[in-house]
Coordinates of C-alpha atoms in Angstrom, one line a residue:
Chain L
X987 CA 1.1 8.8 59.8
X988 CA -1.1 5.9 58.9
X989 CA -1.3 4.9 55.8
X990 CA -4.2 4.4 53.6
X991 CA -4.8 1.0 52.0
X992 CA -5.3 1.5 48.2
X993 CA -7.5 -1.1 45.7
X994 CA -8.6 -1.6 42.1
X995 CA -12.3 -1.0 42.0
X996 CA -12.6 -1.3 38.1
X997 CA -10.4 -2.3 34.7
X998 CA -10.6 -1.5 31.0
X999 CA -8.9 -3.1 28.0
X1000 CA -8.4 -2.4 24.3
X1001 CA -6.1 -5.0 23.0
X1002 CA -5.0 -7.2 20.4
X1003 CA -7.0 -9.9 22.0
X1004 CA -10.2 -8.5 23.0
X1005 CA -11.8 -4.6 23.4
X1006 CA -12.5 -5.6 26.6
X1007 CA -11.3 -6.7 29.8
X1008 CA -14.0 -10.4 29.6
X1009 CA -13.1 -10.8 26.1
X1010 CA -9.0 -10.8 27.2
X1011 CA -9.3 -12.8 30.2
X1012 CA -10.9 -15.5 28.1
X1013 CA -8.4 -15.1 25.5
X1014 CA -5.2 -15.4 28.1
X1015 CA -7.4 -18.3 30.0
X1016 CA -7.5 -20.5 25.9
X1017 CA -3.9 -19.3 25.3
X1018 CA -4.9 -17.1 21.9
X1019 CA -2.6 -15.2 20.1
X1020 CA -3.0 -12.1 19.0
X1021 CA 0.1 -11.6 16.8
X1022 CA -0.2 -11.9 13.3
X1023 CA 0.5 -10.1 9.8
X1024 CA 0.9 -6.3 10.4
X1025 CA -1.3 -4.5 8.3
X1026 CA -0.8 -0.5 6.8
X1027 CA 0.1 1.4 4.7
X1028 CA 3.9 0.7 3.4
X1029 CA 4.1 -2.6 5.7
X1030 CA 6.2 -4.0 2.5
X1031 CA 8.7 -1.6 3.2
X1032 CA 9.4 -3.5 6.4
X1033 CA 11.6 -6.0 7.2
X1034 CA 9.1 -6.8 10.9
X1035 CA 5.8 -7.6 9.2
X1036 CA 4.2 -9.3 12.2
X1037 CA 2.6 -7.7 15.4
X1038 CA -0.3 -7.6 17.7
X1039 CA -2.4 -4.8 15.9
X1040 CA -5.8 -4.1 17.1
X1041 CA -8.5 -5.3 14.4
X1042 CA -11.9 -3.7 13.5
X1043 CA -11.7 -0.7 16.0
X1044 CA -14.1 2.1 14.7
X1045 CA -13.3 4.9 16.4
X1046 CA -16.7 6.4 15.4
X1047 CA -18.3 3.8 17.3
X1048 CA -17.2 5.6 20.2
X1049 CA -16.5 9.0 20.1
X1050 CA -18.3 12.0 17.8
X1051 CA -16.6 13.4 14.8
X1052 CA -16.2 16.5 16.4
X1053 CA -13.9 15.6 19.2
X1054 CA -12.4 12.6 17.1
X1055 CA -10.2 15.0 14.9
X1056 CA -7.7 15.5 19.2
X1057 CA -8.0 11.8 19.2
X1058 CA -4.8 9.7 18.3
X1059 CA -4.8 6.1 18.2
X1060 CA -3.3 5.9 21.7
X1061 CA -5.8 8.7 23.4
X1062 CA -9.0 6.9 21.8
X1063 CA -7.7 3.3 23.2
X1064 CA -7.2 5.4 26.8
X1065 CA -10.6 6.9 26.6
X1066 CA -12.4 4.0 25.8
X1067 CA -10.7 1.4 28.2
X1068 CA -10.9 4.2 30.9
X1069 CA -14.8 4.5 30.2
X1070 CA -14.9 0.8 30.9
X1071 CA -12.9 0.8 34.1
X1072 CA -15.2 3.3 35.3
X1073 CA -18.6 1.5 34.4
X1074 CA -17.0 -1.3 36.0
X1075 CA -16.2 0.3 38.8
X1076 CA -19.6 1.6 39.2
X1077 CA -18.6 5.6 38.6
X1078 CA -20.1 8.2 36.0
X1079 CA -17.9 10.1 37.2
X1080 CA -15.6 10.6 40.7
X1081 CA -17.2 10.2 43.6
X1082 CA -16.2 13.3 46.2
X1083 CA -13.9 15.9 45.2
X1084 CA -12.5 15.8 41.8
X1085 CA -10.2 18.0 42.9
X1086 CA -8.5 15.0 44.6
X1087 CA -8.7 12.6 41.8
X1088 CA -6.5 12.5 38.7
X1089 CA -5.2 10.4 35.8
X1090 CA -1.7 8.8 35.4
X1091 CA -1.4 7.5 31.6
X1092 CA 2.0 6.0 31.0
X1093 CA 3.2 5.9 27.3
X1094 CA 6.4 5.8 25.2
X1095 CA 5.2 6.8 21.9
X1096 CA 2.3 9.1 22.6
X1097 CA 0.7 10.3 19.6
X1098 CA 3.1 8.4 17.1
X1099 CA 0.8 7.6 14.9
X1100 CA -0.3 11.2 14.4
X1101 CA 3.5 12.1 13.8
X1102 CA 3.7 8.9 11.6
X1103 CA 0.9 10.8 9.5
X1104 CA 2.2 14.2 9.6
X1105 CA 5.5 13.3 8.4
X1106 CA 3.8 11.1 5.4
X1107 CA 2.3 14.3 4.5
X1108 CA 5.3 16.6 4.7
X1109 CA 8.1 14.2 3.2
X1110 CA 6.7 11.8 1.4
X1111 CA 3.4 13.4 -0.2
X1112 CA 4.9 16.8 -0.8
X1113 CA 2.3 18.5 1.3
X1114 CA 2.7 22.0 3.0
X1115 CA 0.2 21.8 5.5
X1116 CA -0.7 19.2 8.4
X1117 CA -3.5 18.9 10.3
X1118 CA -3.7 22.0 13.1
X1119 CA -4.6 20.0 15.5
X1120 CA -1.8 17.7 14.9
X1121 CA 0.4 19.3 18.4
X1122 CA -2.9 18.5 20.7
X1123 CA -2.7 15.1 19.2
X1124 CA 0.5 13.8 19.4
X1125 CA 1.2 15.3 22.8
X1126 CA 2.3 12.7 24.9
X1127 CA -0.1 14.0 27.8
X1128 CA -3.2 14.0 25.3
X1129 CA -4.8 10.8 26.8
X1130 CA -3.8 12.0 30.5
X1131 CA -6.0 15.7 29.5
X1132 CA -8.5 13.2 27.8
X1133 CA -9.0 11.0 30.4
X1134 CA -9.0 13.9 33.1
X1135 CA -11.5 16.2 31.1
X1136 CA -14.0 13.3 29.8
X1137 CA -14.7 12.6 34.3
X1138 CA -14.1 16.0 35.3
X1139 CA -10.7 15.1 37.2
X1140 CA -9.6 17.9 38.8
X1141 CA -6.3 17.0 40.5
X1142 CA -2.7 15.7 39.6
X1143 CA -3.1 14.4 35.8
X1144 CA 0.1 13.8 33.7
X1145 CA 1.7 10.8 31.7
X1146 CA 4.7 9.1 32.4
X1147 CA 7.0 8.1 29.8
X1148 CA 9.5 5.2 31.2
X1149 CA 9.2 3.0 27.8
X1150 CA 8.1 -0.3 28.6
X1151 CA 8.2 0.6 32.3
X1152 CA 5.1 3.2 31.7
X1153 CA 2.2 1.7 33.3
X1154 CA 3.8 0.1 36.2
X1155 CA 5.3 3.5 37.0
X1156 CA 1.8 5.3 36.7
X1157 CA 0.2 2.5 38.3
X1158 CA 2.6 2.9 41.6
X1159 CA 2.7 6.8 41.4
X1160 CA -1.2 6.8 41.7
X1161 CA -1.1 4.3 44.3
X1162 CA 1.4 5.9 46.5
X1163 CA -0.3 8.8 46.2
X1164 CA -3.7 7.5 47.3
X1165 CA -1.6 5.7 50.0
X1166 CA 0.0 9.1 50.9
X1167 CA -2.9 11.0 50.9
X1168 CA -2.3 13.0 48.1
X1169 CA -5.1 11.8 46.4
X1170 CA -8.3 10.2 47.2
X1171 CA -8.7 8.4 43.3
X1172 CA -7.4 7.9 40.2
X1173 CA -7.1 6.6 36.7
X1174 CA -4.6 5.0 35.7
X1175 CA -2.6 2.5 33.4
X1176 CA -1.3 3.1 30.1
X1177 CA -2.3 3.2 26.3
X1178 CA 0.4 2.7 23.2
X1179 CA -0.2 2.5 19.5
X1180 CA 3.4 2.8 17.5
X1181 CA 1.7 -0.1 15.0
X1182 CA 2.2 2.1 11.4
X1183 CA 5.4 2.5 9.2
X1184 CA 7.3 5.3 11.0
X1185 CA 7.1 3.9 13.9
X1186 CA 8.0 -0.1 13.5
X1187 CA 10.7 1.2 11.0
X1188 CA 12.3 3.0 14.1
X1189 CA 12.2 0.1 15.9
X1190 CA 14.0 -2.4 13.6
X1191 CA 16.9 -0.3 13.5
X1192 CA 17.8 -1.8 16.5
X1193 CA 18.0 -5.5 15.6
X1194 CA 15.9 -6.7 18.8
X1195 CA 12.4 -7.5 16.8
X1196 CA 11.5 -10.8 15.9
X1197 CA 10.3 -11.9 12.3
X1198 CA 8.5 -14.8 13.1
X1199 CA 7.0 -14.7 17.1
X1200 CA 6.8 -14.3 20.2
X1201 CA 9.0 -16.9 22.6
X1202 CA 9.6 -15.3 25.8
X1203 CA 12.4 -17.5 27.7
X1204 CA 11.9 -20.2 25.1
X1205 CA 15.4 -21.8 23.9
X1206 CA 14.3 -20.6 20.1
X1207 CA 13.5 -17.0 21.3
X1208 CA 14.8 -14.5 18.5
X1209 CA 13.4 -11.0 20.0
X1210 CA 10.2 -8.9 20.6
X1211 CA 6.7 -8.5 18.6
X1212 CA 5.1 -5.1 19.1
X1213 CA 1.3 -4.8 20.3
X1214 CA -0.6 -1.8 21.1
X1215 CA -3.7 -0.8 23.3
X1216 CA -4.6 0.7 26.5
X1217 CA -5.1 -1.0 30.1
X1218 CA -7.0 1.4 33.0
X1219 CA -7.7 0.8 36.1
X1220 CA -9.7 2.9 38.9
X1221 CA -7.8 2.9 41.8
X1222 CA -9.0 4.4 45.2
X1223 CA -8.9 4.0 48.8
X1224 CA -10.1 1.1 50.6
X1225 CA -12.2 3.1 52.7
X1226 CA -13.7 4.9 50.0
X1227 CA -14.6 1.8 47.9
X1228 CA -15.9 -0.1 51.0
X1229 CA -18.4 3.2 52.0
X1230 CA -19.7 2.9 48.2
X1231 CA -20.2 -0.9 48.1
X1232 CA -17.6 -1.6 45.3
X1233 CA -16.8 -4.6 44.1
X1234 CA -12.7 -4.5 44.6
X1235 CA -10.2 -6.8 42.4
X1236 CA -7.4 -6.3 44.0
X1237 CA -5.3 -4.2 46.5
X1238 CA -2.1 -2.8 45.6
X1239 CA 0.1 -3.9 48.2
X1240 CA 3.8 -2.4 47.2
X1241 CA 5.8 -0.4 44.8
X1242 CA 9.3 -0.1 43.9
X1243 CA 11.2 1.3 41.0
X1244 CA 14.7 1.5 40.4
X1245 CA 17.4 2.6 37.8
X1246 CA 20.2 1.1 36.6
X1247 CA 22.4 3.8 35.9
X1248 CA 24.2 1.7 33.6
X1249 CA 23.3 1.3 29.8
X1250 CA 20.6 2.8 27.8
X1251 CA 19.3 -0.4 26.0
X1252 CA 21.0 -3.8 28.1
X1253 CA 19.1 -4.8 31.6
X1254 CA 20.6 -5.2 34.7
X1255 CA 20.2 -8.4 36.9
X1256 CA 21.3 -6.0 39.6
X1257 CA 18.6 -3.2 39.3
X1258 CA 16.0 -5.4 38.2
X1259 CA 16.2 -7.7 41.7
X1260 CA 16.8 -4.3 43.7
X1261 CA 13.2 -3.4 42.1
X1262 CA 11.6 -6.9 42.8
X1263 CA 13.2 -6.7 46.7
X1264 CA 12.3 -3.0 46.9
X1265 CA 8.3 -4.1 46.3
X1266 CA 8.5 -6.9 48.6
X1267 CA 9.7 -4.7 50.8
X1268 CA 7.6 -2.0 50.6
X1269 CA 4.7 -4.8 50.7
X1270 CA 6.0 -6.2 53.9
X1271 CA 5.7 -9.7 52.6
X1272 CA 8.7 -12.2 51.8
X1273 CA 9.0 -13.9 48.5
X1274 CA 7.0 -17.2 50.0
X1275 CA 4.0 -14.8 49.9
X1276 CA 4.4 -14.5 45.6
X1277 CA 1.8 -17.0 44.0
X1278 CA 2.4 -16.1 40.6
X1279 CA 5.0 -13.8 38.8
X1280 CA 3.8 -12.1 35.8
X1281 CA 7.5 -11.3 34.2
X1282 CA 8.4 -9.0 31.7
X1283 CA 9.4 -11.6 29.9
X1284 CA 10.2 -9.8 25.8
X1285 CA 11.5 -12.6 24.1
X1286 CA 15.0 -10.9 23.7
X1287 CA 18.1 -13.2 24.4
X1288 CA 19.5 -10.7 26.7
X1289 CA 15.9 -9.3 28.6
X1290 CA 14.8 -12.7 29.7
X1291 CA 18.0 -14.2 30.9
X1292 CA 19.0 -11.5 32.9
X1293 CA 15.1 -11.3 34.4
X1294 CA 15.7 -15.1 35.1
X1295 CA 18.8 -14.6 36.5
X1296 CA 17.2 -11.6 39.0
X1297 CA 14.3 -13.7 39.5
X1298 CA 17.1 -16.1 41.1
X1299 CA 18.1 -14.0 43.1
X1300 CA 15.1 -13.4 44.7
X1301 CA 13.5 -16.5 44.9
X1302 CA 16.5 -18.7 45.4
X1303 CA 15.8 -22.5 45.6
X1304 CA 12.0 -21.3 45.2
X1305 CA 12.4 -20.7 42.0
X1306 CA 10.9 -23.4 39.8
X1307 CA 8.6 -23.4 42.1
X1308 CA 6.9 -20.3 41.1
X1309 CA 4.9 -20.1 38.3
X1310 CA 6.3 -16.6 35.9
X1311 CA 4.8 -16.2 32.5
X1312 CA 5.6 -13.9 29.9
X1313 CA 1.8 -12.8 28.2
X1314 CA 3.6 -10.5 25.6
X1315 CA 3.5 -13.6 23.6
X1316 CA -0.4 -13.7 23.3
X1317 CA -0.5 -9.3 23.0
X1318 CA 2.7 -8.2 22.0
X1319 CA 4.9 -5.9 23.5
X1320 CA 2.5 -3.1 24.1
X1321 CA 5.5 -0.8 25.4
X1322 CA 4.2 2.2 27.7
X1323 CA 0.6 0.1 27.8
X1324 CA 2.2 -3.5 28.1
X1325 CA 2.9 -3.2 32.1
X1326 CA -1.5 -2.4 32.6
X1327 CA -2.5 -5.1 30.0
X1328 CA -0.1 -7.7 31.9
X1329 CA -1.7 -6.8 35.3
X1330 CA -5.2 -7.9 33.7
X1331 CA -3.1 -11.5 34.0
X1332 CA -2.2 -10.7 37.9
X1333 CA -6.1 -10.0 38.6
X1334 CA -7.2 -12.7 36.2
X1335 CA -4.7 -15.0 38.7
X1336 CA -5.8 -13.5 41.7
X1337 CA -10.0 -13.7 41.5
X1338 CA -10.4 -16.4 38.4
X1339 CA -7.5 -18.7 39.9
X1340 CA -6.3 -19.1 35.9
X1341 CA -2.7 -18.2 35.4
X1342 CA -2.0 -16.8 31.9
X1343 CA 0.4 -19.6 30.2
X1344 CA 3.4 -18.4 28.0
X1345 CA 3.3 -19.2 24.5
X1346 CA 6.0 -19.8 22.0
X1347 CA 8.0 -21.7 24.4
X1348 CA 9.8 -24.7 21.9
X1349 CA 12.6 -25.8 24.2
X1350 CA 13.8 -24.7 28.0
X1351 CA 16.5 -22.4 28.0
X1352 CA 19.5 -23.3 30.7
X1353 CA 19.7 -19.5 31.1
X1354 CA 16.1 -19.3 32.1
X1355 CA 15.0 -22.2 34.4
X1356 CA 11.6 -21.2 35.2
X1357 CA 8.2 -22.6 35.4
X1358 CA 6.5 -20.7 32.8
X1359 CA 3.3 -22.4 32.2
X1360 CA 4.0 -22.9 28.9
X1361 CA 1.5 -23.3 26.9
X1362 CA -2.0 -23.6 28.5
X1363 CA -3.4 -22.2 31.3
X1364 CA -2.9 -23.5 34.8
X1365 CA -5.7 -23.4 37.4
X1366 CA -4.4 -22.1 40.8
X1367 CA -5.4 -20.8 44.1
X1368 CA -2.9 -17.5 43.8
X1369 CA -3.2 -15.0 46.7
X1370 CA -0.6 -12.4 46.2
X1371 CA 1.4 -11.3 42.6
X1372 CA 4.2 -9.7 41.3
X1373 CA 4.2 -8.0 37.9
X1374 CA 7.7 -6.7 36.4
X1375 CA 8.7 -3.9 33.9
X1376 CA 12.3 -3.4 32.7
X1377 CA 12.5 -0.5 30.7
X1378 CA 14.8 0.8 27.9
X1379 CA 17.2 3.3 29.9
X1380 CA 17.2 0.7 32.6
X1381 CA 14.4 2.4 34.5
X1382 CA 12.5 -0.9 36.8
X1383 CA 9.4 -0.7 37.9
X1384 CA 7.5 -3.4 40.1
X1385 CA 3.7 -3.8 41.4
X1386 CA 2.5 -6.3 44.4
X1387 CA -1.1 -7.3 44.3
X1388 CA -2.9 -9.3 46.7
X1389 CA -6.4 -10.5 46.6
X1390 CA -8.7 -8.3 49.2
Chain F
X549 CA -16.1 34.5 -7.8
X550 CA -17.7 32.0 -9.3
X551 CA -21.1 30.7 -6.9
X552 CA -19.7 27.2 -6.9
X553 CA -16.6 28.1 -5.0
X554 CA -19.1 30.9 -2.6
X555 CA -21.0 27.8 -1.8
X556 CA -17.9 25.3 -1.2
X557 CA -16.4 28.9 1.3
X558 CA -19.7 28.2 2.7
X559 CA -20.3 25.0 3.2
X560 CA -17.0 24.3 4.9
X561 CA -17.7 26.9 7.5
X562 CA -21.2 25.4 8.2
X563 CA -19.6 22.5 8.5
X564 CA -17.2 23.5 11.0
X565 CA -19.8 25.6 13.0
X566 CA -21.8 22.5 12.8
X567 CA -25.0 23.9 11.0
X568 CA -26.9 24.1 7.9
X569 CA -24.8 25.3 4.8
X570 CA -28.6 27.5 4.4
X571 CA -28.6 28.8 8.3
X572 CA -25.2 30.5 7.0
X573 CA -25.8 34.7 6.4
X574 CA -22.7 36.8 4.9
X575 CA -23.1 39.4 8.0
X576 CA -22.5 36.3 10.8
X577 CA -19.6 36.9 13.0
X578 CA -17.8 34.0 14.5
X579 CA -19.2 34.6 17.5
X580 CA -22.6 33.9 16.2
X581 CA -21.3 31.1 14.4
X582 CA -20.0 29.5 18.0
X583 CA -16.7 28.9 16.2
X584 CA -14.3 28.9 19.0
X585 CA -10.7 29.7 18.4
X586 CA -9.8 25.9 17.2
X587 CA -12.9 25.7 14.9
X588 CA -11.1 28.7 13.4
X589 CA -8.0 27.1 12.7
X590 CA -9.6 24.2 11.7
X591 CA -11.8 26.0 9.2
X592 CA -8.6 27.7 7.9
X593 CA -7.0 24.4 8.0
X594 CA -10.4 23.1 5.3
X595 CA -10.1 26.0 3.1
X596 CA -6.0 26.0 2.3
X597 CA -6.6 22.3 1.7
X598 CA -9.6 22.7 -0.9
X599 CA -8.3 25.7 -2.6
X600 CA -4.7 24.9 -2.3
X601 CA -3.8 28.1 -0.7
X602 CA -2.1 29.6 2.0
X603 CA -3.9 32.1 4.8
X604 CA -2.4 34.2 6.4
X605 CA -3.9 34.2 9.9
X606 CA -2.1 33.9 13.3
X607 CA -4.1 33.3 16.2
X608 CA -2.1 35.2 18.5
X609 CA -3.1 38.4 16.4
X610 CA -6.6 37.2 15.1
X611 CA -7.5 40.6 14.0
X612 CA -4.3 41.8 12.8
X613 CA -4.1 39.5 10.2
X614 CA -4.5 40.2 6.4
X615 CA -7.0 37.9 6.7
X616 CA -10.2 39.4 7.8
X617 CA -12.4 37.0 9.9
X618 CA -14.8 39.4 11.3
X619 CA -17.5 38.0 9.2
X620 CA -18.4 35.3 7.4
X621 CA -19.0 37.7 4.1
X622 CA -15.4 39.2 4.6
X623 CA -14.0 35.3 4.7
X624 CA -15.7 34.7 1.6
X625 CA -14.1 37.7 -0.2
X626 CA -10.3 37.3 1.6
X627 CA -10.6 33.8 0.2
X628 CA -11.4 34.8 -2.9
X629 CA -8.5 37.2 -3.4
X630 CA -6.1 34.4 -2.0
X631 CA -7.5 32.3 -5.0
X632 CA -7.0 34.9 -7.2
X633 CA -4.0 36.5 -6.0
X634 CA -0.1 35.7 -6.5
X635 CA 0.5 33.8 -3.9
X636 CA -2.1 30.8 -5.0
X637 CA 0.7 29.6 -7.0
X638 CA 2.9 28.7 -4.2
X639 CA 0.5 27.4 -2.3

């Protein structure tokens, strides 16, 4: 059976850097930041105050009160960057039959912030009641339905919770099925918003946040810094976008995920490199083809040594040639959304020729010899990328892109 | 019941049903309203919160419940003898 060649036709952002996907690429191309002081309710009760929150949102700009009260934090950031990738893509809604196109929404919190809020009420205010709606909304399919129900998708629609390996593993399920046949289109990407007390308290318990930045790979790293938001993208067949005329950013040229089977929170150099090799693999290209690496790259000691260390492996004597750059530091950790908002860096490489730099970075790390553009953006003709996710649970998922 | 609290009863199901608190009548069913089964629970979810009371009402067994919904009159008046009754206290 041949198989079909699948592309990006369209791409929607909500992030700490910009509610769009112009406004982001300018901010990764000037090297912003978009961490800073946390801000909600009980933050003083934290001992994390920083992280990559998204300012002045309204959601009434964009949705009516009505349907508002199903919306969490993390469906509204889907909706709206999914409306974008669409307009982008030139779509009101699927072209052919929506019974063959679908949404994939990675995310490892889901509605969090609507169990953050139910809980305040229960425990802490003394309340008896939360909102009914409250299951709809914290559902961790609600911005999968969403998304599916706002175009009228009528076929495989479901989210995929892999923690910070979300969106790469709903970006490569909707591929491969396009590529398979399965499906003809689809939406897909992630959307995350743990940003309010319950949620960053969770996370401190385990002693991998940092209180003062972002330094992925940097000598001086001392951990993570949570962001939130959505990344979409439309993703169809390359016959189907060339019959409408679309403009395409990018085709998806491999896939591979892997597990560890190991430990539930420390990476493995081993499954991580089985992942990368696995997508070259399933891209038919050899690691001379990769222009630019867009790494996971958290800012832990123990994530960005052992991605280093797999990157070794797969590059070899390569290595410092290859320019891999964390962008987490510029929009956080965005968790289930952070693999979709990083591959806004892979198409910014691949049709702007500006790779994303890595911020934070103090002093090289032995441990992590990499070029990581640190800094300020590099110009660069960049034909084909890789873009890594190393989950929690040791679940590895990695994309291939190449310019059409 | 005093009118105040009629016109509050009222006022949060016009605003669920989306209308005019006046476009209201005593004899509307649901149906006429265009409340659809989650407007329901949201409207019962606006009332307990106002009045700081609990309904009974389970949506698997709309009609069964002590709560009679099968107009917008007989909401009124099961409202009122939740305020009234024993069980406002614990709400």
């Amino acid at each position: 059976m041949t198989q079909r060649r699948v592309v990006i036709t369209g791409a929607g952002t909500v992030n700490a850097l910009a509610p769009d996907v112009k406004g982001t690429f300018a901010a990764m191309a000037e090297g912003r930041c978009g961490i800073g002081a946390l801000d909600f309710a009980d933050v003083e009760r934290l001992t994390i105050r920083i992280g990559a929150q998204v300012r002045d949102f309204a959601p009434e700009v964009h949705f009516d009160k009505g349907k508002l009260s199903f919306f969490d934090r993390f469906t509204q950031f889907a909706l709206v960057a999914a409306r974008q990738a669409m307009a982008q893509a030139g779509l009101a809604r699927e072209p052919g039959d929506p019974t063959r196109w679908g949404a994939i929404i990675g995310t490892a919190g889901g509605g969090n912030a609507t169990v953050n809020e139910a809980y305040r009420a229960v425990y802490a205010e003394g309340k008896n009641r939360v909102h009914p709606f409250t299951v709809p909304r914290l559902m961790g399919n609600a911005a999968a339905s969403h998304v599916s129900m706002e175009f009228g998708l009528m076929g495989p629609s479901f989210a995929v919770a892999t923690a910070c390996a979300s969106s790469n593993h709903a970006l490569g399920l909707a591929f491969q099925m396009i590529r398979s046949g399965m499906a003809d289109g689809m939406l897909a990407g992630g959307a995350e918003s743990m940003l309010n007390f319950g949620g960053l308290k969770a996370w401190e318990g385990l002693r991998v946040m940092s209180p003062d930045g972002c330094r992925p790979f940097a000598a001086g790293r001392n951990g993570m810094v949570q962001g939130e938001g959505a990344g979409i993208f439309v993703l169809e067949s390359f016959e189907s976008a060339q019959a409408r005329g679309a403009e395409i950013l990018a085709e998806i040229k491999g896939f591979a995920m892997t597990s560890d089977a190991s430990d539930i929170v420390m990476p493995s150099r081993e499954g991580a490199a089985r992942a990368m090799r696995g997508a070259l693999a399933d891209a038919g290209i050899t690691p001379e083809a990769i222009g630019y690496v867009n790494a996971h790259g958290t800012g832990t000691a123990a994530n960005d040594k052992t991605e280093a260390a797999a990157l070794a492996d797969i590059f070899g004597d390569r290595l410092s040639q290859v320019p891999v750059s964390s962008t987490k530091a510029m929009h956080g950790h965005c968790i289930g959304a952070t693999g979709a908002i990083e591959l806004l860096a892979c198409l910014m490489a691949l049709n702007e020729g500006v790779i994303a730099p890595t911020l934070g970075y103090d002093a090289p790390d032995p441990d992590c010899p990499l070029d990581v553009v640190p800094g300020i953006a590099r110009a660069a003709r960049v034909e084909t990328v890789m873009t890594n996710a190393f989950a929690f649970g040791g679940l590895n998922a990695v994309l291939i892109l190449s310019k059409q | 019941m005093r009118p105040d609290m009629q016109e509050k009863i009222l006022s949060i199901i016009a605003r669920e049903a989306a209308m005019e608190p006046t476009e209201v009548r005593p004899d509307m069913t649901l149906d006429e309203l265009g409340l659809d089964s989650l407007g329901l629970v949201e409207m019962i979810f606006a009332i307990e919160e106002t009045f700081g009371v609990s309904v009974p009402f389970n949506a698997n067994e709309p009609t069964q419940s002590e709560f009679d919904i099968s107009s917008v009159g007989s909401i009124v008046r099961a409202v009122e003898r939740l305020i009234s009754g024993p069980q406002a206290a614990l709400a």
